[in-house]
CSV table of C-alpha atoms in Angstrom, one decimal:
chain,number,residue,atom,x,y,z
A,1,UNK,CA,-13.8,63.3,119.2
A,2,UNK,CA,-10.7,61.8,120.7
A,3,UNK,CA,-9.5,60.5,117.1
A,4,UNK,CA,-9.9,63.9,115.6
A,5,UNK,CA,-8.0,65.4,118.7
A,6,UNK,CA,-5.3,62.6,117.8
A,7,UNK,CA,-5.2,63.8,114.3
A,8,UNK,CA,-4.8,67.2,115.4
A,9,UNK,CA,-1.5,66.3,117.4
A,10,UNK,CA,0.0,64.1,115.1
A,11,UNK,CA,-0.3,66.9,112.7
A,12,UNK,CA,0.9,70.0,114.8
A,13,UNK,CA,4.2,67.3,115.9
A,14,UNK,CA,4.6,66.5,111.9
A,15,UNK,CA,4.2,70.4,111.6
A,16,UNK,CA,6.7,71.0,114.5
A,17,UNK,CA,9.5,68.5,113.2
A,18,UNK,CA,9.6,70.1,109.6
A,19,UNK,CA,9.9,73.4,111.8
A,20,UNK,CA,12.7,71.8,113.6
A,21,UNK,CA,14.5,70.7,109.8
A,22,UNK,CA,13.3,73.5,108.1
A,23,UNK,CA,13.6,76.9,110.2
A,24,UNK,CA,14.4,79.0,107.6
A,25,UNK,CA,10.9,80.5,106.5
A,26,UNK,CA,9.6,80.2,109.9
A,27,UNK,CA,12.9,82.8,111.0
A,28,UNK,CA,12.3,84.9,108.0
A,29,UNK,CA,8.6,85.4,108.6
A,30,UNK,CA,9.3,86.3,112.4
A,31,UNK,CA,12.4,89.3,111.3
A,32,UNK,CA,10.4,90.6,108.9
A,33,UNK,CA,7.0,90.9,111.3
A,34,UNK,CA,9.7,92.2,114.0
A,35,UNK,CA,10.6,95.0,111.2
A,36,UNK,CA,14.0,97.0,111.3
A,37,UNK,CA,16.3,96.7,114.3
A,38,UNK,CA,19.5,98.5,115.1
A,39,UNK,CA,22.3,98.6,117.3
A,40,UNK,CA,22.3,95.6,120.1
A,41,UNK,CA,18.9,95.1,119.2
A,42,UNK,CA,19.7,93.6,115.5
A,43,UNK,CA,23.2,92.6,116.9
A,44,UNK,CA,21.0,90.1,119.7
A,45,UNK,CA,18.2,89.3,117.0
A,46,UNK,CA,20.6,86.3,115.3
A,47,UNK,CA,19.3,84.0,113.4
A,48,UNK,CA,20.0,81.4,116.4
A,49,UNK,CA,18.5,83.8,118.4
A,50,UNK,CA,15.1,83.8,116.5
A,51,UNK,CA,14.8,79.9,116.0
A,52,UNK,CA,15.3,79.3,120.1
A,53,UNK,CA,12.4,81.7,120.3
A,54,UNK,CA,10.0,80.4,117.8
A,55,UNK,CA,10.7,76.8,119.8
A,56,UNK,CA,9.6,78.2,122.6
A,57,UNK,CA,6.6,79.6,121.1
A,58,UNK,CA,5.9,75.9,119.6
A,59,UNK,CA,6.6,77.7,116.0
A,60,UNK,CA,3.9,80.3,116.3
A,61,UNK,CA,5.3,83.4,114.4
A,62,UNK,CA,2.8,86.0,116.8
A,63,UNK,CA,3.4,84.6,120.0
A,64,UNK,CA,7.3,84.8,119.2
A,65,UNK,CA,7.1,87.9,118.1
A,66,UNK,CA,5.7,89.3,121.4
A,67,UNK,CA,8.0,87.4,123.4
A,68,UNK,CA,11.1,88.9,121.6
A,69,UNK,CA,9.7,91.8,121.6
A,70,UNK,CA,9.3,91.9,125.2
A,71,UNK,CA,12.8,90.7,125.9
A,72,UNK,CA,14.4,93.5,123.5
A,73,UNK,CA,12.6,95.8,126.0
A,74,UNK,CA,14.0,94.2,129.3
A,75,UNK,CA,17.3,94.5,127.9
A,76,UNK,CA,17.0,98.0,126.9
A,77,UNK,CA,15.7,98.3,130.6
A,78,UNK,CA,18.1,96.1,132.6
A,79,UNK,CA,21.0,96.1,129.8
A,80,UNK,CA,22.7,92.7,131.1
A,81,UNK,CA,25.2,92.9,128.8
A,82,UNK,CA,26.5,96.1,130.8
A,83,UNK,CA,26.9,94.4,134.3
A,84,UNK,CA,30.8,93.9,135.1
A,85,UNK,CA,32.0,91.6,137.6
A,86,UNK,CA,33.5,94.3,140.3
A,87,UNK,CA,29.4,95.6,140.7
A,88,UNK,CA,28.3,91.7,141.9
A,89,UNK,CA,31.5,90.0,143.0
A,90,UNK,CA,30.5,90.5,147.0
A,91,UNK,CA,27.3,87.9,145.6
A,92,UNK,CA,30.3,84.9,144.2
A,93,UNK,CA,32.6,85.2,147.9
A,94,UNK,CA,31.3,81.9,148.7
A,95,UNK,CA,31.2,80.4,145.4
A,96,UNK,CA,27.6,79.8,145.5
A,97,UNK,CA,26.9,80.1,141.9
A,98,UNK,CA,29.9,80.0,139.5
A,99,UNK,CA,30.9,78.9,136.1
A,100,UNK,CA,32.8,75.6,136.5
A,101,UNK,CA,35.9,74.8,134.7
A,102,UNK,CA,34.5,71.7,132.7
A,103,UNK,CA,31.7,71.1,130.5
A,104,UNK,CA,29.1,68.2,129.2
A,105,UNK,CA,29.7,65.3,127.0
A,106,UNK,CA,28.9,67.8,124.3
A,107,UNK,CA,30.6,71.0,125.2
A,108,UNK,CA,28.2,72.7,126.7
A,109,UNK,CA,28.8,75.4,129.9
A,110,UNK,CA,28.1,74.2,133.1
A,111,UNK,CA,27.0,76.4,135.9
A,112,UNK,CA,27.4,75.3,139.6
A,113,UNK,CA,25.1,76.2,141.8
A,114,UNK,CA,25.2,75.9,145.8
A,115,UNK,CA,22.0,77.1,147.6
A,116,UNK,CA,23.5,76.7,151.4
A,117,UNK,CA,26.3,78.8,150.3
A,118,UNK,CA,23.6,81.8,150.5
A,119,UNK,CA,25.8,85.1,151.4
A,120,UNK,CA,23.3,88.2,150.9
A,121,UNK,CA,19.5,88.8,151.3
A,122,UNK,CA,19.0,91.3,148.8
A,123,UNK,CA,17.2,89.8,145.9
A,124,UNK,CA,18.2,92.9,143.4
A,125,UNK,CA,21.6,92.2,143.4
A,126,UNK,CA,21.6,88.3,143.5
A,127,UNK,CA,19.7,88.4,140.1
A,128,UNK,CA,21.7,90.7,138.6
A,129,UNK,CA,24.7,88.0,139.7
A,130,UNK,CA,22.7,85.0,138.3
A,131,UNK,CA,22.0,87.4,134.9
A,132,UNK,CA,25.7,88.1,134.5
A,133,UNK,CA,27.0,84.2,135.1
A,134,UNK,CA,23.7,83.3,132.4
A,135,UNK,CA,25.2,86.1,130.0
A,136,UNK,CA,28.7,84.4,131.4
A,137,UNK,CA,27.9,80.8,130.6
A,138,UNK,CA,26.5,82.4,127.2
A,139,UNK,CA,29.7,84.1,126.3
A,140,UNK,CA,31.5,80.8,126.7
A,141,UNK,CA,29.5,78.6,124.4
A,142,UNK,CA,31.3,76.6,121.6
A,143,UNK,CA,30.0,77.6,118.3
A,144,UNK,CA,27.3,75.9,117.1
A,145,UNK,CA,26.0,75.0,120.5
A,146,UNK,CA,23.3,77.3,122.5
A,147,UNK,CA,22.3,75.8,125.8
A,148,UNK,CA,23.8,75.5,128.8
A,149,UNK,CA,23.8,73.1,132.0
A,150,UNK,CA,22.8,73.8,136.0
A,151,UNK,CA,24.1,71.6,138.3
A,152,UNK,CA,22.7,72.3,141.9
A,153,UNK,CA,24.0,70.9,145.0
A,154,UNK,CA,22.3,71.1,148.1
A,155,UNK,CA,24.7,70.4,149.9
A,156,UNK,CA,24.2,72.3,153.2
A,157,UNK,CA,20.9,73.6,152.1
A,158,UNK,CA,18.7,74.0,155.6
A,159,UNK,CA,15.3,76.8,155.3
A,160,UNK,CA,17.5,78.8,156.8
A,161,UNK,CA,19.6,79.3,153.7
A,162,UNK,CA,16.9,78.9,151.6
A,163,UNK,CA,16.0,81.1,148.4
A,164,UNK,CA,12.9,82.9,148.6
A,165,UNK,CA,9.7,81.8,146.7
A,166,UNK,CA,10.2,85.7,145.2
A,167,UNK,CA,13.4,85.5,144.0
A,168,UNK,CA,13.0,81.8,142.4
A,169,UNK,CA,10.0,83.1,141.0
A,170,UNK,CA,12.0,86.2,139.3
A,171,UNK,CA,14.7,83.7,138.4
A,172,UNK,CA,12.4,81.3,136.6
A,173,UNK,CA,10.3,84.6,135.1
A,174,UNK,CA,13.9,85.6,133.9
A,175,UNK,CA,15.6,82.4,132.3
A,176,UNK,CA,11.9,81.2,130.7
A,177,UNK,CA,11.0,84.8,129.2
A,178,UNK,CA,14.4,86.1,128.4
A,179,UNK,CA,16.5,83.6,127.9
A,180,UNK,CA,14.4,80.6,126.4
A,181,UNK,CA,15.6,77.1,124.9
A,182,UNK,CA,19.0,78.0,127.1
A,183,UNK,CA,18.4,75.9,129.3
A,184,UNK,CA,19.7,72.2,128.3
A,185,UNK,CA,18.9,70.8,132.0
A,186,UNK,CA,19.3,71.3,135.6
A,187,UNK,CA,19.8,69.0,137.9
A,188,UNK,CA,19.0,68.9,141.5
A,189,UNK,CA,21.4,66.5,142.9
A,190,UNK,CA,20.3,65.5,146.0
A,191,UNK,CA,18.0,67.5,147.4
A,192,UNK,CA,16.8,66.9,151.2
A,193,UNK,CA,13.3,65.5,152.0
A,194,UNK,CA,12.2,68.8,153.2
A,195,UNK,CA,13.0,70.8,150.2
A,196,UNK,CA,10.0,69.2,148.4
A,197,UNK,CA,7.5,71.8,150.0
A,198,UNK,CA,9.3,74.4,148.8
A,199,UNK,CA,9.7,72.8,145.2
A,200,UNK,CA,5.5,72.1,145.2
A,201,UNK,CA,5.6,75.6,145.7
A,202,UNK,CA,8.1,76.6,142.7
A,203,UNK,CA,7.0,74.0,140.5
A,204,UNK,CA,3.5,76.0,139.4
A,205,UNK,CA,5.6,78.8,138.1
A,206,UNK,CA,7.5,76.4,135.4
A,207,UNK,CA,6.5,76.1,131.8
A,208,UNK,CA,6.0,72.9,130.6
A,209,UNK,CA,9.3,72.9,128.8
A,210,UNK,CA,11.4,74.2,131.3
A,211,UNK,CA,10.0,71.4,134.1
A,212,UNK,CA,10.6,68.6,131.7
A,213,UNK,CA,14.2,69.9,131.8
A,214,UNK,CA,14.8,69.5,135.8
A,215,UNK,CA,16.2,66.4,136.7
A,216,UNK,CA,16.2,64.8,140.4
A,217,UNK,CA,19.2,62.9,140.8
A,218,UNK,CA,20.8,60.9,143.9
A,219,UNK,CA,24.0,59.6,144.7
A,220,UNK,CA,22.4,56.3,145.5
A,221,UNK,CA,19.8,56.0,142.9
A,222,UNK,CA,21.1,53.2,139.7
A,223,UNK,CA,19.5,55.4,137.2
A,224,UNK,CA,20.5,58.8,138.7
A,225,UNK,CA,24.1,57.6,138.5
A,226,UNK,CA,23.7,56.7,134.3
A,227,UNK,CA,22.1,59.7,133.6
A,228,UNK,CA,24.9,61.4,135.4
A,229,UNK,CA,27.8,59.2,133.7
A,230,UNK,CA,25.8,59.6,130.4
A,231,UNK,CA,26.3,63.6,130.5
A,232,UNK,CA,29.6,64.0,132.3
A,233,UNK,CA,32.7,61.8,131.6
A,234,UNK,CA,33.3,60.8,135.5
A,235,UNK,CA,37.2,62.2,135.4
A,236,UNK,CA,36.0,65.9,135.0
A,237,UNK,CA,32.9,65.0,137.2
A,238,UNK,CA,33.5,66.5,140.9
A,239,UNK,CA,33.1,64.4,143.6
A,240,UNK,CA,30.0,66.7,144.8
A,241,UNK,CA,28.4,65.3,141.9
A,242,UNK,CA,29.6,61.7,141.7
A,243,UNK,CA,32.7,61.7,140.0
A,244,UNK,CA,36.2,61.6,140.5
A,245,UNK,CA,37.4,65.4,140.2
A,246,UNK,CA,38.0,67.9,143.3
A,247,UNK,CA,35.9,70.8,143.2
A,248,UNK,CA,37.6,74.0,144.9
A,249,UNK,CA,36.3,77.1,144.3
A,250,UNK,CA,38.6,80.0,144.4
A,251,UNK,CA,37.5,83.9,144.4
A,252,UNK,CA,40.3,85.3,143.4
A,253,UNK,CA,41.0,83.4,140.6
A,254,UNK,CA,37.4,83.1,139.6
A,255,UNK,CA,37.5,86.9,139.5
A,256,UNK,CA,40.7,87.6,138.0
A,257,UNK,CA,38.9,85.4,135.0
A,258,UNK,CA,35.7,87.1,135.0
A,259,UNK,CA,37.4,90.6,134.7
A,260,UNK,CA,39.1,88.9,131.3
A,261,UNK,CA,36.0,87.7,130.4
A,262,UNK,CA,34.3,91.6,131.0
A,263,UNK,CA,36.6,92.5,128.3
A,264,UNK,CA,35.1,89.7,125.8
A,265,UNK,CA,31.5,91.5,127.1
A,266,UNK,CA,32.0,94.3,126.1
A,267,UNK,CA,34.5,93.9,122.7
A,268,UNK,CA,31.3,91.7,121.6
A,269,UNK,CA,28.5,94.6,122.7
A,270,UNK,CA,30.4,97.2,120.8
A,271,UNK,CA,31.5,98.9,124.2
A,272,UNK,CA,35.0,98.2,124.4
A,273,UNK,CA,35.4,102.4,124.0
A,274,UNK,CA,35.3,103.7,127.9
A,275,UNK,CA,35.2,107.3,129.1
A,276,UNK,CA,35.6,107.1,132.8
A,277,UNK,CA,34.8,103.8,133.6
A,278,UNK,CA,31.5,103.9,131.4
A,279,UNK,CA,30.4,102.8,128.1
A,280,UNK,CA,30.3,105.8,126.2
A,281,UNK,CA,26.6,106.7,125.1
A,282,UNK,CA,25.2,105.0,122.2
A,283,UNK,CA,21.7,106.3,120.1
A,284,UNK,CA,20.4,103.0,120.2
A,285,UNK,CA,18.6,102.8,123.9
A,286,UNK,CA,18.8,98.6,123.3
C-alpha cells in the first residue's frame, strides 16, 4: 500500500513540475471553462493571473475555476480596486502597515507591518487599509514578478495592541482566497514568547502553502540572520530588521505618494474619467 501511495506522489509532483514548465494548456483549459468575461473581469483574468490560481489549486482546472470564480464575485462586491487613499489614511497615521521604500534581492514589494502601532478598533476599515496597501504592493511590481514580501515587527506588540483572532482570520481568508501565490513570505521577526498562544490559535486557519511561507526570525538566531542577509542586501535593510538602514515613517509623505499612486489605480482600472469625485458608472458590475 505505501509503495503504491509513493507512486502516486511521485507522479502527481512529475505531473505538477511539467504544470509548472508547461502552463499553457492548463491556462487555456481554465479561460475557456470560465467562458466569456468582460470589463475588469477579463481585464483581472491575465494569463499570470490564471497560472497563480491553478498553483494554488495544485493544477486542478475545477477547483480553480471555483476559486476565481469566487474572487471575481468579491471584487464585484468589495471592488478594491476603487478604494483611494483619503477613505483609509486615518488607518496609516502611525505607520503600522506601509509600503517600504526598498525591495528583496529580486525586486519584489515589501510591506512593513507593525502590530503595536495598532491605531483603530474597527475591523471594517483596517481591511479595507490592508486590501488597498495589497492592491498597493501589487501595483508596484516589476514586470515579470508577482509576489510580494511581509515583513512584521513586533516591536512594541503587548495583548493589548494585539489584532483580533477575527480580523487575522478575515485577513488570512482574504490574502489565501483572493489574492493567492502573492504571497512570497512573511516574516515574523521577533515575535515575544507570549505571542505564541495567539499564533497556535491563527495557525489552523492557514493553508498548507501559505504556512510554509511564514518565517520566524530573530535578531540573535545564526540562521535567522542568513536567511535575512540572503533576501535583503543589509545596506537597504532597516535596522528594525537587522540591517544597516534607518527606518522613519512619514505620513505625509507616504500620503502625498499614495494619492500619485490612486492615479496609477485607477488609469489601470479604466476609471481615470471622474464626475464628482466618483468613477463614472460602468455596465460591467466587476
Amino acid at each position: 500500500m505505501s509503495m503504491f501511495r509513493l507512486r502516486g506522489s511521485r507522479r502527481q509532483q512529475q505531473e505538477q513540475e511539467h504544470h509548472e514548465q508547461h502552463p499553457e494548456s492548463k491556462i487555456n483549459e481554465l479561460r475557456s471553462a470560465l467562458g466569456p468575461l468582460s470589463g475588469r473581469s477579463s481585464q483581472f483574468c491575465t494569463d499570470a493571473c490564471l497560472k497563480r490560481y491553478l498553483e494554488a489549486r495544485n493544477w486542478n482546472v475545477e477547483k480553480a475555476k471555483k476559486m476565481l470564480e469566487e474572487t471575481l464575485t468579491w471584487r464585484s462586491t468589495y471592488k478594491p480596486e476603487e478604494i483611494r487613499w483619503p477613505e483609509i489614511a486615518v488607518e496609516g497615521e502611525t505607520g503600522k502597515v506601509f509600503r517600504s521604500n526598498f525591495r528583496d534581492r529580486i525586486g519584489r514589494t515589501v510591506l512593513i507591518m507593525r502590530p503595536g502601532l495598532q491605531n483603530t478598533t474597527g475591523m471594517d476599515n483596517q481591511i479595507r487599509h490592508l486590501v488597498y496597501l495589497i492592491e498597493n504592493a501589487i501595483l508596484n511590481l516589476p514586470e515579470g514578478q508577482e509576489e510580494m514580501v511581509w515583513m512584521i515587527d513586533f516591536t512594541g506588540w503587548t495583548f493589548s495592541t494585539n489584532v483580533p483572532v477575527k480580523t487575522a482570520r478575515e485577513t488570512i481568508s482574504i490574502l489565501q482566497n483572493h489574492y493567492p501565490q502573492r504571497l512570497a513570505v512573511a516574516f515574523l521577526y521577533n515575535p515575544p514568547r507570549i505571542f505564541e498562544a495567539f499564533w497556535k490559535i491563527v495557525k489552523y486557519f492557514l493553508d498548507p502553502k501559505t504556512f510554509q511561507k511564514v518565517k520566524f526570525v530573530y535578531p540573535k538566531n545564526k540562521e535567522s540572520v542568513e536567511i535575512m542577509q540572503s533576501c535583503f542586501d543589509v545596506d537597504n535593510l532597516p535596522i528594525e530588521f537587522g540591517g544597516k538602514a534607518t527606518m522613519k515613517y512619514d505620513h505625509e509623505e507616504f500620503s502625498r505618494l499614495m494619492v500619485l499612486d490612486d492615479v496609477k489605480t485607477a488609469k489601470y482600472w479604466g476609471l481615470d474619467q471622474k464626475t464628482n469625485g466618483h468613477a463614472a458608472q460602468e455596465s460591467d458590475p466587476c
